[in-house]
XYZ file of C-alpha atoms in Angstrom:
754
model
C 41.605 22.874 -0.729
C 39.195 19.931 -1.426
C 40.071 18.397 1.971
C 39.464 21.696 3.816
C 36.190 22.319 1.949
C 34.917 18.716 2.541
C 35.577 19.003 6.123
C 34.015 22.403 6.644
C 30.949 21.221 4.706
C 30.693 18.098 7.010
C 30.947 20.430 10.105
C 28.239 22.795 8.753
C 25.786 19.832 7.705
C 26.088 18.063 11.069
C 25.105 21.346 12.758
C 22.023 22.493 10.925
C 19.908 19.418 9.882
C 16.525 19.392 10.931
C 15.850 16.007 12.976
C 12.678 14.256 13.735
C 13.278 12.243 16.853
C 11.389 10.679 19.757
C 11.970 12.059 23.107
C 10.460 10.332 26.327
C 8.669 12.821 28.300
C 8.357 12.564 32.186
C 5.042 10.920 31.960
C 6.104 8.219 29.746
C 4.289 9.445 26.565
C 6.349 9.903 23.439
C 6.308 13.242 21.690
C 7.569 13.907 18.350
C 9.806 16.870 18.087
C 11.717 18.747 15.327
C 15.061 20.193 16.416
C 17.810 22.158 14.828
C 20.869 20.814 16.370
C 23.248 23.575 17.773
C 25.912 21.037 18.798
C 23.923 19.145 21.282
C 23.832 15.311 20.720
C 21.208 12.720 21.039
C 22.857 10.328 23.759
C 20.888 7.106 23.072
C 18.622 5.485 20.544
C 14.910 5.555 21.738
C 13.154 2.265 21.592
C 10.292 1.863 19.356
C 10.826 5.167 17.425
C 13.040 6.746 15.003
C 16.631 6.003 15.563
C 18.637 8.531 17.391
C 21.506 10.044 15.527
C 24.849 9.221 16.829
C 27.334 12.053 16.949
C 30.627 12.079 14.933
C 33.335 10.109 16.708
C 35.050 12.772 19.411
C 38.425 12.252 18.207
C 39.651 13.700 15.319
C 43.196 13.277 13.484
C 45.390 16.457 14.064
C 45.702 16.996 10.491
C 42.014 17.180 9.987
C 41.798 19.824 12.928
C 44.569 21.775 11.105
C 42.778 21.894 8.017
C 39.596 22.790 9.543
C 41.239 25.638 11.304
C 42.838 26.951 8.210
C 39.759 26.579 6.267
C 37.719 28.717 8.744
C 40.551 31.180 8.559
C 40.540 31.444 4.887
C 36.790 31.709 4.852
C 36.776 34.417 7.520
C 39.217 36.541 5.533
C 37.647 36.068 2.189
C 34.338 37.018 3.884
C 36.007 40.243 5.502
C 37.331 41.304 2.080
C 34.197 40.761 0.119
C 32.086 42.817 2.825
C 34.709 45.614 2.534
C 34.611 45.828 -1.225
C 30.615 45.526 -1.063
C 30.577 48.405 1.443
C 32.746 50.499 -0.659
C 30.658 50.170 -3.814
C 27.721 51.117 -1.732
C 29.436 54.254 -0.536
C 30.321 55.181 -4.172
C 26.791 54.536 -5.414
C 25.460 56.650 -2.825
C 27.457 59.915 -3.569
C 25.715 62.548 -5.402
C 27.634 63.066 -8.647
C 25.475 66.380 -9.677
C 22.979 64.608 -11.820
C 20.407 64.871 -9.317
C 18.520 68.134 -8.641
C 19.697 70.269 -5.823
C 17.958 69.782 -2.579
C 17.482 65.940 -3.071
C 19.093 63.226 -1.194
C 20.384 60.104 -3.137
C 18.434 57.196 -2.281
C 20.340 54.178 -1.475
C 19.623 50.824 -3.012
C 17.011 48.841 -1.537
C 18.630 45.537 -0.272
C 15.991 42.499 -0.191
C 16.745 40.643 2.807
C 17.114 36.782 2.493
C 13.904 34.871 3.036
C 14.446 32.602 6.184
C 12.056 29.932 6.810
C 11.905 29.361 10.579
C 11.808 25.775 11.748
C 8.380 24.306 13.061
C 8.364 25.479 16.578
C 5.712 22.574 17.446
C 6.202 18.960 16.954
C 5.379 17.670 13.492
C 2.509 15.497 14.577
C 0.922 18.116 16.239
C 1.436 20.553 13.335
C -0.115 17.921 11.054
C -3.059 17.272 13.327
C -3.684 21.149 13.391
C -4.191 21.234 9.769
C -6.192 17.919 9.300
C -9.265 18.956 11.274
C -12.786 17.487 10.983
C -13.964 20.887 9.778
C -11.841 20.766 6.736
C -12.925 17.396 5.965
C -16.710 18.255 6.216
C -16.308 20.644 3.035
C -13.906 18.252 1.198
C -16.173 15.209 1.664
C -19.182 17.077 0.526
C -17.255 18.206 -2.492
C -16.254 14.736 -3.640
C -19.663 13.119 -2.815
C -20.876 12.279 -6.200
C -23.918 10.095 -7.193
C -22.003 8.208 -10.043
C -18.284 7.819 -10.452
C -17.713 4.635 -12.719
C -14.406 4.224 -14.315
C -13.717 6.365 -17.444
C -17.009 8.318 -17.096
C -17.500 11.887 -17.544
C -17.831 12.183 -13.680
C -14.577 10.279 -13.253
C -13.011 12.709 -15.693
C -14.283 15.637 -14.038
C -12.937 14.321 -10.851
C -9.371 13.886 -12.159
C -9.417 17.461 -13.567
C -10.484 18.863 -10.132
C -7.669 16.981 -8.528
C -5.286 18.180 -11.050
C -6.275 21.580 -10.266
C -5.999 21.115 -6.500
C -2.434 19.682 -7.058
C -1.437 22.522 -9.381
C -2.813 25.180 -6.891
C -0.454 23.682 -4.304
C 2.423 23.835 -6.815
C 2.876 20.072 -6.940
C 3.956 19.912 -10.607
C 1.028 17.509 -11.232
C 0.949 15.129 -14.271
C -1.544 12.717 -15.639
C -0.879 8.982 -16.802
C -3.427 7.815 -19.546
C -4.105 4.242 -20.030
C -6.482 2.464 -22.601
C -7.951 -0.569 -20.914
C -10.602 -3.359 -21.270
C -13.383 -3.054 -18.879
C -16.436 -5.251 -18.731
C -20.066 -4.260 -18.660
C -23.504 -5.749 -19.025
C -25.052 -5.582 -22.484
C -27.859 -3.210 -22.532
C -29.577 -5.120 -25.366
C -29.129 -8.498 -23.886
C -29.500 -8.808 -20.141
C -27.962 -11.501 -18.029
C -30.557 -14.150 -16.829
C -30.977 -16.927 -14.754
C -33.596 -19.564 -15.322
C -34.879 -22.106 -12.645
C -37.988 -23.975 -13.376
C -40.735 -21.337 -14.221
C -38.595 -18.604 -12.445
C -36.596 -16.219 -14.743
C -34.567 -13.540 -13.040
C -32.638 -10.688 -14.735
C -30.234 -9.295 -11.996
C -29.114 -5.703 -12.492
C -25.542 -6.509 -10.456
C -22.943 -8.240 -12.350
C -19.349 -9.632 -12.121
C -16.838 -7.979 -14.319
C -14.703 -10.354 -16.314
C -16.863 -13.309 -16.119
C -16.723 -15.646 -18.898
C -19.495 -15.142 -21.333
C -21.974 -18.045 -21.993
C -25.230 -19.821 -21.620
C -24.749 -22.910 -19.479
C -27.028 -25.343 -17.636
C -26.351 -27.726 -14.829
C -27.548 -28.971 -11.438
C -28.033 -26.297 -9.072
C -25.819 -26.907 -5.792
C -25.588 -24.704 -2.682
C -21.737 -24.276 -1.702
C -21.872 -21.864 1.250
C -18.927 -19.396 0.862
C -17.180 -21.621 -1.662
C -14.181 -21.889 0.433
C -12.038 -25.291 -0.148
C -13.370 -26.609 3.025
C -16.887 -25.989 2.121
C -16.455 -27.948 -1.205
C -14.852 -30.759 0.676
C -18.140 -30.879 2.905
C -20.109 -31.303 -0.505
C -17.865 -34.061 -1.808
C -18.000 -35.826 1.404
C -21.981 -35.695 0.996
C -21.350 -37.307 -2.387
C -22.815 -34.201 -4.027
C -21.419 -34.058 -7.568
C -19.518 -30.818 -8.427
C -18.606 -31.480 -11.909
C -20.800 -29.530 -14.524
C -22.889 -28.094 -11.769
C -23.984 -24.431 -10.903
C -22.702 -23.527 -7.539
C -24.782 -20.944 -5.535
C -22.557 -19.285 -3.133
C -22.971 -16.670 -0.440
C -20.806 -13.546 -0.575
C -17.940 -13.126 2.214
C -14.846 -14.613 3.798
C -13.069 -14.700 0.416
C -13.044 -12.764 -2.719
C -15.562 -13.257 -5.662
C -12.355 -14.253 -7.817
C -11.253 -16.857 -5.440
C -14.784 -18.216 -5.162
C -15.058 -18.642 -8.998
C -11.529 -20.038 -9.313
C -12.356 -22.782 -6.605
C -15.484 -23.669 -8.253
C -13.854 -23.897 -11.562
C -11.077 -26.127 -10.190
C -13.776 -28.624 -9.081
C -15.369 -28.510 -12.376
C -18.334 -26.507 -11.859
C -19.797 -24.893 -15.119
C -20.990 -21.600 -13.531
C -21.265 -19.542 -10.223
C -24.028 -17.670 -8.626
C -23.344 -15.272 -5.598
C -25.729 -13.545 -3.541
C -25.350 -11.507 -0.057
C -26.985 -13.746 2.860
C -29.026 -11.875 5.429
C -26.586 -13.483 8.158
C -23.588 -11.328 6.698
C -25.361 -8.305 5.155
C -28.091 -6.467 6.918
C -29.497 -4.493 3.918
C -32.633 -4.936 1.933
C -33.132 -8.100 0.142
C -33.247 -6.784 -3.223
C -29.976 -5.020 -3.309
C -27.712 -5.710 -6.139
C -24.075 -6.881 -5.996
C -21.307 -5.614 -8.119
C -17.702 -6.742 -8.384
C -15.111 -8.448 -10.420
C -13.785 -12.026 -10.943
C -10.287 -11.475 -12.272
C -7.776 -13.469 -9.998
C -5.137 -10.844 -10.464
C -4.898 -6.902 -10.754
C -4.759 -4.686 -13.806
C -6.014 -4.995 -17.269
C -6.455 -8.674 -17.761
C -5.917 -8.431 -21.567
C -2.419 -6.862 -21.052
C -0.905 -8.971 -18.263
C 2.452 -7.880 -17.336
C 2.901 -4.873 -19.681
C 1.038 -1.565 -19.679
C -2.214 -0.711 -21.642
C -0.694 2.387 -23.368
C -2.094 3.499 -26.653
C 1.051 3.329 -28.520
C 1.974 -0.405 -27.364
C 1.759 -3.067 -30.168
C 1.599 -6.452 -28.166
C -0.108 -9.460 -29.444
C -3.365 -10.543 -28.275
C -2.867 -12.350 -24.912
C -5.090 -12.568 -21.643
C -4.412 -13.071 -17.882
C -4.148 -16.567 -16.495
C -6.441 -15.353 -13.764
C -9.386 -14.724 -16.059
C -12.223 -17.238 -15.324
C -13.261 -19.738 -17.737
C -16.846 -20.256 -16.570
C -19.678 -17.610 -16.177
C -20.311 -15.968 -12.915
C -23.081 -13.737 -12.000
C -24.484 -12.160 -8.755
C -28.173 -12.188 -7.775
C -29.963 -10.527 -4.860
C -31.004 -12.271 -1.655
C -34.685 -12.369 -2.694
C -33.546 -14.332 -5.819
C -31.386 -16.951 -3.796
C -34.101 -17.280 -1.258
C -36.510 -18.302 -4.263
C -33.715 -20.693 -5.397
C -32.931 -22.278 -2.133
C -36.550 -22.884 -1.436
C -36.625 -25.289 -4.591
C -33.329 -26.650 -4.652
C -34.015 -29.851 -2.877
C -31.337 -32.510 -1.778
C -29.891 -33.318 1.701
C -29.647 -30.884 4.250
C -26.098 -29.895 5.739
C -25.016 -30.844 9.248
C -25.469 -28.109 11.873
C -21.709 -28.056 12.501
C -21.025 -27.465 8.783
C -21.830 -23.705 9.107
C -23.952 -23.821 5.883
C -27.130 -22.405 7.224
C -27.451 -18.797 6.870
C -29.984 -16.102 7.746
C -32.675 -16.197 5.108
C -36.160 -16.796 6.489
C -37.904 -20.157 5.762
C -34.929 -21.683 4.078
C -33.406 -24.941 5.039
C -30.280 -24.523 2.986
C -30.480 -27.783 1.222
C -27.397 -28.743 -0.786
C -29.067 -29.529 -4.066
C -27.714 -31.501 -6.727
C -30.893 -32.694 -8.499
C -32.516 -29.978 -10.329
C -31.263 -28.088 -13.491
C -30.724 -24.249 -13.665
C -29.527 -22.155 -16.633
C -27.201 -19.211 -16.260
C -26.944 -16.728 -19.311
C -23.941 -14.090 -19.243
C -23.894 -11.458 -21.801
C -21.257 -9.014 -20.817
C -19.289 -7.251 -23.218
C -15.928 -5.569 -23.256
C -15.499 -1.927 -23.661
C -12.255 -0.061 -24.581
C -11.806 2.613 -21.944
C -9.741 5.551 -21.404
C -8.789 6.060 -17.936
C -6.592 8.813 -16.028
C -4.335 8.443 -13.147
C -3.457 11.957 -11.418
C -0.229 12.624 -9.515
C 1.362 15.341 -7.638
C 4.480 15.511 -5.886
C 6.238 17.413 -2.770
C 9.912 17.041 -3.669
C 12.400 15.934 -1.013
C 15.220 18.294 -0.112
C 18.076 15.616 0.260
C 16.856 12.471 -1.598
C 14.183 13.740 -4.268
C 14.809 10.438 -6.277
C 13.170 8.443 -3.108
C 9.617 8.525 -2.859
C 6.738 7.495 -0.471
C 3.441 7.081 -2.544
C 0.041 7.787 -1.061
C -2.701 6.531 -3.262
C -6.567 6.447 -3.479
C -8.954 5.260 -5.846
C -11.743 7.596 -6.965
C -14.146 5.270 -9.142
C -16.844 3.210 -7.571
C -19.913 1.180 -8.983
C -22.175 3.457 -7.455
C -21.877 6.689 -5.140
C -18.902 4.894 -3.438
C -18.785 7.244 -0.545
C -16.654 5.155 1.856
C -14.672 3.349 -1.136
C -13.667 6.274 -2.840
C -14.707 9.754 -1.674
C -13.149 9.217 1.817
C -9.808 8.253 0.243
C -9.864 10.998 -2.243
C -10.632 13.709 0.504
C -7.975 12.392 2.604
C -5.304 12.619 -0.577
C -6.366 16.262 -1.092
C -6.304 17.299 2.402
C -3.082 15.530 3.065
C -1.347 17.127 0.104
C -2.543 20.519 1.168
C -1.294 20.100 4.721
C 2.184 18.900 4.039
C 2.505 21.692 1.124
C 1.617 24.300 3.657
C 4.091 22.771 6.384
C 6.843 23.005 3.568
C 6.060 26.536 2.547
C 5.010 28.065 5.698
C 6.333 25.973 8.689
C 9.708 25.130 7.661
C 9.338 21.425 7.088
C 12.117 20.082 5.000
C 11.527 16.444 3.924
C 14.368 14.497 2.946
C 12.547 12.446 0.513
C 9.601 13.009 -1.948
C 5.878 12.506 -1.376
C 3.852 11.455 -4.327
C -0.022 11.820 -3.997
C -1.768 9.421 -6.686
C -5.380 9.270 -7.676
C -6.181 6.126 -9.408
C -9.034 5.128 -11.807
C -10.715 1.945 -12.388
C -10.084 0.445 -8.967
C -13.190 -1.381 -8.713
C -12.013 -3.646 -11.640
C -8.912 -4.878 -9.685
C -6.679 -1.953 -9.112
C -6.557 -1.528 -12.932
C -5.098 2.036 -13.014
C -2.558 1.463 -10.238
C -1.398 -1.880 -11.619
C -0.942 -0.478 -15.291
C 1.174 2.516 -13.537
C 3.442 -0.119 -11.887
C 3.586 -2.002 -15.247
C 4.426 1.010 -17.206
C 7.251 2.507 -15.228
C 8.584 -0.592 -13.303
C 12.251 0.020 -14.260
C 11.765 3.544 -13.007
C 10.116 3.123 -9.712
C 11.051 -0.248 -8.468
C 14.006 0.709 -6.608
C 12.841 4.195 -5.972
C 9.288 3.817 -4.283
C 10.227 2.553 -1.056
C 6.687 2.668 0.586
C 3.070 2.726 -0.596
C 0.344 3.721 1.870
C -3.160 3.045 0.552
C -5.869 5.433 1.452
C -8.904 3.192 0.265
C -11.282 2.011 2.888
C -9.589 3.812 5.905
C -12.819 4.670 7.491
C -15.574 1.869 7.735
C -16.736 2.371 11.071
C -15.667 3.519 14.647
C -14.384 1.607 17.676
C -11.838 -0.733 16.369
C -8.627 -0.878 14.043
C -7.053 -3.398 11.576
C -4.117 -3.339 9.212
C -2.390 -5.441 6.471
C 1.164 -4.638 5.796
C 4.677 -5.774 4.885
C 6.454 -6.975 7.839
C 8.953 -4.259 7.133
C 6.338 -1.876 8.117
C 5.019 -3.597 11.305
C 7.373 -1.445 13.824
C 6.281 1.817 11.969
C 2.669 0.872 12.232
C 3.067 -0.004 16.098
C 4.591 3.440 16.463
C 2.079 5.362 14.987
C -0.680 3.670 16.774
C 1.164 4.766 19.757
C 1.149 8.302 18.659
C -2.179 9.094 17.066
C -4.971 9.923 19.595
C -7.898 7.421 19.525
C -10.937 8.551 17.804
C -12.944 7.433 21.018
C -11.769 10.493 23.012
C -8.728 9.156 25.296
C -5.642 7.486 24.906
C -4.242 6.461 21.670
C -5.218 4.141 18.939
C -2.853 1.611 20.429
C -4.871 2.003 23.641
C -8.085 1.778 21.649
C -6.964 -1.911 20.281
C -5.548 -3.208 23.471
C -2.094 -3.037 24.626
C -1.603 -6.934 25.019
C -0.785 -8.966 21.901
C -1.562 -5.967 19.507
C -0.316 -7.984 16.350
C -2.978 -10.786 16.735
C -5.617 -7.973 17.314
C -4.609 -5.653 14.497
C -2.647 -7.360 11.768
C -4.480 -9.413 8.898
C -2.830 -11.196 6.037
C -2.986 -9.048 2.814
C -5.435 -10.381 0.546
C -5.195 -10.228 -3.306
C -8.182 -7.698 -3.471
C -6.487 -5.323 -1.265
C -5.523 -2.088 -3.227
C -1.848 -2.363 -1.740
C -1.305 -5.843 -2.873
C 0.079 -5.129 -6.262
C 2.600 -2.916 -4.743
C 3.838 -5.557 -2.370
C 3.602 -8.921 -4.327
C 3.987 -7.795 -7.780
C 6.625 -4.734 -7.578
C 8.309 -5.632 -4.204
C 7.258 -2.356 -2.517
C 6.669 -2.375 1.194
C 2.860 -1.389 1.302
C 0.390 -0.913 3.948
C -3.458 -0.655 4.193
C -5.320 0.235 7.456
C -9.064 0.654 8.391
C -10.859 2.225 11.134
C -13.872 -0.142 11.551
C -16.728 -1.069 13.999
C -15.970 -3.642 16.740
C -16.471 -7.304 15.922
C -16.457 -6.777 12.091
C -14.058 -7.525 9.301
C -15.645 -5.628 6.320
C -17.921 -2.807 5.178
C -20.914 -4.608 3.942
C -22.075 -1.843 1.637
C -19.023 -2.159 -0.569
C -19.922 -3.120 -4.115
C -23.614 -1.971 -3.711
C -25.575 1.229 -4.467
C -25.776 1.657 -0.649
C -22.414 3.026 -0.092
C -23.400 6.414 0.652
C -22.860 9.141 3.157
C -25.740 8.028 5.264
C -24.730 4.691 5.645
C -21.224 5.612 6.585
C -22.516 8.043 9.175
C -24.579 5.371 10.602
C -21.340 3.095 10.955
C -19.320 5.752 12.672
C -22.169 6.845 14.884
C -22.315 10.160 13.005
C -18.635 10.932 13.520
C -17.480 10.489 9.992
C -15.649 13.675 9.764
C -13.571 13.064 13.084
C -12.990 9.637 11.865
C -11.714 10.784 8.631
C -9.520 13.359 10.200
C -8.004 10.548 12.431
C -7.256 8.340 9.406
C -5.694 11.196 7.546
C -3.458 11.941 10.576
C -2.437 8.193 10.916
C -1.557 8.036 6.994
C 0.236 11.469 7.242
C 2.385 10.584 10.395
C 3.513 7.345 8.731
C 4.665 9.405 5.569
C 6.147 12.207 7.494
C 8.477 9.795 9.457
C 9.238 7.927 6.238
C 10.468 11.020 4.265
C 11.903 12.910 7.304
C 14.143 10.358 9.319
C 17.769 9.979 8.327
C 17.119 6.182 7.975
C 14.095 4.576 6.472
C 11.562 3.426 9.130
C 11.636 -0.018 7.700
C 12.205 -2.828 10.211
C 14.268 -5.725 8.453
C 14.333 -7.794 11.658
C 10.326 -8.177 11.603
C 10.735 -10.435 8.585
C 12.685 -12.958 10.541
C 9.696 -14.703 12.431
C 7.587 -14.770 9.116
C 10.409 -16.291 7.155
C 11.201 -18.863 9.927
C 7.598 -19.927 10.346
C 7.220 -20.506 6.377
C 10.680 -22.350 6.284
C 9.725 -24.484 9.210
C 6.424 -25.741 7.223
C 8.822 -26.586 4.200
C 11.186 -28.446 6.078
C 8.589 -30.590 8.078
C 7.045 -31.270 4.770
C 10.096 -32.501 2.867
C 11.328 -34.399 6.068
C 7.630 -36.063 5.860
C 7.892 -37.022 2.290
C 11.478 -38.344 2.441
C 10.753 -40.449 5.550
C 7.727 -41.997 3.745
C 9.751 -42.615 0.537
C 7.729 -40.445 -1.624
C 10.665 -37.954 -2.074
C 14.253 -38.850 -2.680
C 17.574 -36.817 -3.052
C 16.162 -33.495 -1.492
C 17.689 -32.057 1.460
C 15.634 -29.054 3.172
C 18.998 -27.989 5.019
C 19.946 -25.828 1.979
C 16.697 -23.853 2.479
C 17.363 -23.386 6.095
C 20.830 -22.286 5.411
C 19.549 -19.644 3.277
C 17.217 -18.604 6.049
C 20.205 -18.101 8.291
C 21.978 -16.050 5.461
C 18.909 -13.801 5.443
C 18.929 -13.421 9.377
C 22.875 -12.683 9.263
C 22.346 -9.975 6.833
C 19.464 -8.528 8.782
C 21.628 -8.329 11.827
C 24.589 -7.045 9.995
C 22.333 -4.269 8.843
C 21.448 -3.404 12.472
C 24.983 -3.681 13.552
C 26.132 -1.199 10.817
C 23.391 1.297 11.688
C 24.623 1.155 15.429
C 28.179 1.993 14.285
C 27.535 4.473 11.694
C 27.592 8.354 12.092
C 23.999 8.867 10.798
C 24.803 12.474 10.130
C 26.770 11.222 7.335
C 24.296 11.700 4.358
C 26.332 9.246 2.008
C 26.620 6.659 4.810
C 22.804 6.782 5.439
C 21.959 6.575 1.826
C 24.094 3.294 1.527
C 22.159 1.757 4.637
C 18.797 2.842 3.017
C 19.871 1.120 -0.391
C 20.471 -2.105 1.552
C 17.158 -1.791 3.617
C 15.188 -0.910 0.296
C 16.655 -4.176 -1.338
C 14.729 -6.499 0.918
C 11.211 -6.330 -0.405
C 12.323 -6.247 -4.077
C 14.685 -8.905 -3.903
C 11.999 -11.415 -2.279
C 10.379 -11.250 -5.835
C 11.211 -14.472 -7.602
C 13.359 -14.066 -10.660
C 12.487 -17.496 -11.707
C 8.463 -16.812 -12.797
C 7.059 -14.778 -15.667
C 4.970 -11.677 -14.363
C 2.742 -12.253 -17.291
C 1.862 -16.007 -16.211
C 2.419 -15.349 -12.161
C 2.430 -11.572 -11.547
C 2.574 -12.120 -7.845
C 6.112 -13.108 -7.365
C 6.792 -12.376 -3.872
C 8.503 -15.727 -2.322
C 6.596 -15.179 0.978
C 3.359 -13.113 0.189
C 2.887 -13.846 -3.204
C 0.679 -16.497 -5.246
C 1.856 -19.336 -7.198
C 3.864 -22.532 -7.170
C 7.032 -20.488 -6.436
C 5.953 -19.584 -2.904
C 7.115 -21.200 0.246
C 3.451 -21.652 1.190
C 2.672 -23.577 -1.951
C 5.919 -25.582 -1.818
C 4.758 -26.767 1.771
C 1.510 -28.316 0.247
C 2.131 -29.303 -3.322
C 1.818 -33.136 -4.054
C 3.770 -33.079 -7.376
C 7.410 -34.247 -6.229
C 9.082 -33.138 -9.291
C 7.674 -29.582 -8.918
C 8.571 -29.858 -5.098
C 12.238 -30.424 -6.015
C 12.547 -27.701 -8.597
C 10.535 -25.022 -6.660
C 12.537 -25.700 -3.526
C 15.871 -25.197 -5.393
C 14.580 -21.942 -6.828
C 13.239 -20.514 -3.729
C 16.566 -21.531 -1.959
C 18.501 -19.314 -4.367
C 15.744 -16.684 -4.359
C 16.209 -16.487 -0.456
C 19.826 -16.355 -0.650
C 19.934 -13.564 -3.276
C 17.931 -11.476 -1.066
C 20.390 -12.108 1.764
C 23.273 -11.280 -0.470
C 21.799 -8.125 -1.685
C 21.283 -7.007 1.956
C 24.838 -7.321 2.682
C 25.540 -4.485 0.459
C 29.273 -5.189 -0.418
C 30.436 -8.294 -2.462
C 33.225 -9.038 0.082
C 30.661 -9.236 2.856
C 28.538 -12.122 1.489
C 28.713 -15.148 3.514
C 29.102 -18.515 1.772
C 27.885 -21.058 4.198
C 25.231 -22.016 1.846
């Protein structure tokens, strides 16, 4: 009987599952369709889209066919008998036994017909687009447009409650995650100061997590504070040790600027917005943070719960020197008096401030006083979930921060609005339109994002053991609309194919074609993809937790950033100007883009994660190490080290990736258990690339290829310490080999060629 039941269930499941496939139309465009299979089979796999679902093998054993026939006969007889008995019971209940008054007719019992939710009769992407309209966003954007939304404030808490209520209204079983974190703010009684000769400035902007102190040193202008900029100063014999570096904002994060300066021995850093990079008024204050990491820097590697009892510690990414922002007007006053040699025209040091020579300084003293104080702050993350119907324990997380330094319209209001409207749209698709996601969607609203993804990172740290093998993708909704006319994205290589597919499907906000057409159909990767930086909200998920992650941005042509971030000018008017007064339309397109990626990830039988996309990234990194080791060996600086071991581990990785592809082609994808096994192997890739040999407290971004630290292949290719190179090369080799082993799935399939 067990074999009969199993065979019958297999037959029923294979005939009724809702499928999300790409069917090529006659005009060459691809349309997403939802079908309920009635025995027809997809004949081939469509390139660039979801995998087609292979039919069960046509040849069945005779014994299996006999069992199926007997099972069908048994079920038919059982159903007939049950129907007959039920019919008799109804007749008996309908007979008047004399208990009712004469002249009345016995009322038959009311039978409630079963509720059958029809499958969507329009493609999923069209159904989603119908619900995510610019008109809907007009109202939502106004609702979340606040004049103040700092982390932990009353406005922040009120927003959290509103989002919680929206999730509850949509029956998403919302919950709240509370943390007690250390944030840093200016001291209202002792303002931060900059003294240069007779000039005394008290800027209102500040850099959170700066080291406090009162330091004095020679004022030196260092352009953007990149490594190449500081090398120019040293070639000019400008002394950097104990100096105060004046830097213009841009190119790299505030934290990286301060870290580079501290590495060169500077005593303090001042950062300002130059007119060449920022077009707003010259007295605009800048806000940001300088923690070279993410999360609460005073609980590195573990969560900031109220009940935790950890010894006092702090992140290795906290700066040891004071750092402060100043306005462009203040910087202009300093640069006019700085003295020293002028930079070469080819150096790129000259900015756009009027009547300023951008001299390099190094001759006059300046004093920087930073009095920021730590504040223990309660923050709330809010979550809602739409559960999957087949694999509810696998999640896609869509997240947006809701706090900002000022109004934060582009930084926080847009992402929060998309989060709410997406949740409502998918809920309606499940309740009313017959959509049945295989996997779950989790919608997350983070707090304290402006301080370095504090809310999101604390959640990751708090529930790592519960989510690291269940969250298979994170989609960031932060900063998705910065302008109109261009597009860029940062993502794990596993998501590059899904990104390309979505670009080909979502209509261009310019009115014709798709987003892919808007970017340009040739060499889309070079035009679109950017390395994921440490200050990207998706970075902790990728490099700290090993979760494939993506962030994307609709932006104005020939720009790389939104200039109003970190200022009080991030408001609705400025975003309207950047989008040509098409803000609601752009937000609707961005919501559709995020929603289509999420739907494909939770609907398709196989996860839309392309393991093969890692091959070129890995090969480039290994080649750099290989060349470096050979160069050092030939020069006699390095002895007894063979880079072939790393290259063999790379080969193991690529063979494992090819094995996954082959197994997909040879597997009946209607078999749920087979799909789950394949998905487990795919999900192991990103997490297995986290180095097991470094401490998450000291080196939180443990990713071998995309992280930060001496363990990464990029660092190994550049280190000058031969002993460290030898050690880290060995550890990286086994890290990569371990990832390849995890991808194989079965112990007996692991190759031993290393």
